Amino acid sequence: MFTITTYTVELVRDPFKILTGQRYEFIIDIEVEEDDELYSESGLYIRAIYNVTEETSALMKYELYEKTTELYLDFDLEDDEVAVVEAFCKEHYSEGNE
């Protein structure tokens, strides 16, 4: 499991109205314990895309990156970790409108 340390959220602009709903991009810095397979001395962050429509909201995509190298890590989060990211996005997406 990981701990969320800091984050940013931004509304993804869609000037051509191609996308359904509103999409938000999150950059979520996480702290992982050393014995976790995700651990990196460089630090990690999650780039998440969260979609909100009138009827639903959902995590569309997430990617893991090393902080200092910006290297994409081809790892999948555990189901409970994905649920944490989705709940976090649901709680904070409105901050992207400010």
mmCIF file of C-alpha atoms in Angstrom:
data_model
loop_
_atom_site.group_PDB
_atom_site.id
_atom_site.type_symbol
_atom_site.label_atom_id
_atom_site.label_comp_id
_atom_site.label_asym_id
_atom_site.label_seq_id
_atom_site.Cartn_x
_atom_site.Cartn_y
_atom_site.Cartn_z
ATOM 1 C CA MET A 1 0.000 0.000 0.000
ATOM 2 C CA PHE A 2 1.073 3.597 -0.421
ATOM 3 C CA THR A 3 0.525 6.971 1.206
ATOM 4 C CA ILE A 4 -0.550 10.029 -0.784
ATOM 5 C CA THR A 5 1.723 12.947 0.075
ATOM 6 C CA THR A 6 0.847 15.762 -2.362
ATOM 7 C CA TYR A 7 -1.219 16.196 -5.495
ATOM 8 C CA THR A 8 -2.339 18.541 -8.219
ATOM 9 C CA VAL A 9 -5.571 18.381 -10.209
ATOM 10 C CA GLU A 10 -6.375 20.164 -13.431
ATOM 11 C CA LEU A 11 -9.406 20.216 -15.701
ATOM 12 C CA VAL A 12 -8.450 18.921 -19.152
ATOM 13 C CA ARG A 13 -9.765 21.450 -21.669
ATOM 14 C CA ASP A 14 -11.760 20.096 -24.613
ATOM 15 C CA PRO A 15 -12.327 23.035 -26.972
ATOM 16 C CA PHE A 16 -13.856 20.810 -29.663
ATOM 17 C CA LYS A 17 -16.300 19.074 -27.276
ATOM 18 C CA ILE A 18 -15.154 15.639 -28.447
ATOM 19 C CA LEU A 19 -15.017 14.075 -24.979
ATOM 20 C CA THR A 20 -18.084 13.113 -22.965
ATOM 21 C CA GLY A 21 -18.204 14.828 -19.586
ATOM 22 C CA GLN A 22 -15.266 16.563 -17.987
ATOM 23 C CA ARG A 23 -11.863 14.971 -17.548
ATOM 24 C CA TYR A 24 -9.447 15.810 -14.794
ATOM 25 C CA GLU A 25 -5.750 15.048 -14.716
ATOM 26 C CA PHE A 26 -4.262 14.250 -11.327
ATOM 27 C CA ILE A 27 -0.592 14.097 -10.474
ATOM 28 C CA ILE A 28 -0.472 12.261 -7.156
ATOM 29 C CA ASP A 29 2.832 11.915 -5.311
ATOM 30 C CA ILE A 30 2.958 8.712 -3.313
ATOM 31 C CA GLU A 31 5.220 7.263 -0.674
ATOM 32 C CA VAL A 32 5.827 3.512 -0.796
ATOM 33 C CA GLU A 33 7.534 1.389 1.847
ATOM 34 C CA GLU A 34 10.944 -0.023 0.942
ATOM 35 C CA ASP A 35 9.767 -3.644 1.000
ATOM 36 C CA ASP A 36 7.018 -2.956 -1.575
ATOM 37 C CA GLU A 37 7.698 -4.050 -5.173
ATOM 38 C CA LEU A 38 6.747 -0.533 -6.335
ATOM 39 C CA TYR A 39 9.416 1.128 -4.212
ATOM 40 C CA SER A 40 11.880 3.421 -5.967
ATOM 41 C CA GLU A 41 14.587 5.564 -4.371
ATOM 42 C CA SER A 42 13.685 8.234 -6.938
ATOM 43 C CA GLY A 43 10.163 8.513 -5.554
ATOM 44 C CA LEU A 44 6.918 7.816 -7.380
ATOM 45 C CA TYR A 45 3.865 9.577 -8.655
ATOM 46 C CA ILE A 46 0.617 8.492 -10.260
ATOM 47 C CA ARG A 47 -0.816 10.300 -13.272
ATOM 48 C CA ALA A 48 -4.560 9.634 -13.229
ATOM 49 C CA ILE A 49 -7.364 10.655 -15.579
ATOM 50 C CA TYR A 50 -10.768 10.941 -13.915
ATOM 51 C CA ASN A 51 -13.975 11.434 -15.923
ATOM 52 C CA VAL A 52 -17.134 13.090 -14.600
ATOM 53 C CA THR A 53 -20.493 13.115 -16.411
ATOM 54 C CA GLU A 54 -23.949 14.040 -15.170
ATOM 55 C CA GLU A 55 -24.703 10.379 -14.422
ATOM 56 C CA THR A 56 -21.368 8.892 -13.345
ATOM 57 C CA SER A 57 -17.772 9.489 -12.430
ATOM 58 C CA ALA A 58 -14.921 7.041 -12.814
ATOM 59 C CA LEU A 59 -11.183 6.586 -12.978
ATOM 60 C CA MET A 60 -10.408 6.228 -16.683
ATOM 61 C CA LYS A 61 -6.684 5.552 -16.582
ATOM 62 C CA TYR A 62 -3.642 5.695 -14.346
ATOM 63 C CA GLU A 63 0.097 5.446 -14.926
ATOM 64 C CA LEU A 64 3.017 5.168 -12.520
ATOM 65 C CA TYR A 65 6.191 7.233 -12.956
ATOM 66 C CA GLU A 66 9.470 7.733 -11.127
ATOM 67 C CA LYS A 67 9.667 11.327 -9.907
ATOM 68 C CA THR A 68 13.237 12.284 -10.673
ATOM 69 C CA THR A 69 13.645 10.402 -13.964
ATOM 70 C CA GLU A 70 10.060 10.767 -15.293
ATOM 71 C CA LEU A 71 10.418 7.103 -16.275
ATOM 72 C CA TYR A 72 7.114 5.297 -16.933
ATOM 73 C CA LEU A 73 6.766 2.143 -14.819
ATOM 74 C CA ASP A 74 4.764 -0.700 -16.328
ATOM 75 C CA PHE A 75 3.144 -1.847 -13.076
ATOM 76 C CA ASP A 76 -0.487 -2.382 -12.201
ATOM 77 C CA LEU A 77 -1.781 -1.310 -8.831
ATOM 78 C CA GLU A 78 -3.625 -3.817 -6.668
ATOM 79 C CA ASP A 79 -7.434 -3.563 -6.745
ATOM 80 C CA ASP A 80 -7.554 -1.965 -3.299
ATOM 81 C CA GLU A 81 -4.914 0.597 -4.367
ATOM 82 C CA VAL A 82 -6.905 1.460 -7.504
ATOM 83 C CA ALA A 83 -9.952 1.936 -5.257
ATOM 84 C CA VAL A 84 -7.934 4.362 -3.091
ATOM 85 C CA VAL A 85 -6.882 6.379 -6.157
ATOM 86 C CA GLU A 86 -10.451 6.451 -7.493
ATOM 87 C CA ALA A 87 -11.898 7.533 -4.141
ATOM 88 C CA PHE A 88 -9.219 10.224 -3.844
ATOM 89 C CA CYS A 89 -10.023 11.555 -7.323
ATOM 90 C CA LYS A 90 -13.754 11.534 -6.567
ATOM 91 C CA GLU A 91 -13.152 13.541 -3.419
ATOM 92 C CA HIS A 92 -10.833 16.131 -5.018
ATOM 93 C CA TYR A 93 -11.763 16.543 -8.714
ATOM 94 C CA SER A 94 -13.826 19.689 -8.075
ATOM 95 C CA GLU A 95 -10.612 21.473 -7.062
ATOM 96 C CA GLY A 96 -9.654 21.361 -10.753
ATOM 97 C CA ASN A 97 -12.432 23.851 -11.482
ATOM 98 C CA GLU A 98 -10.980 26.535 -9.224
#
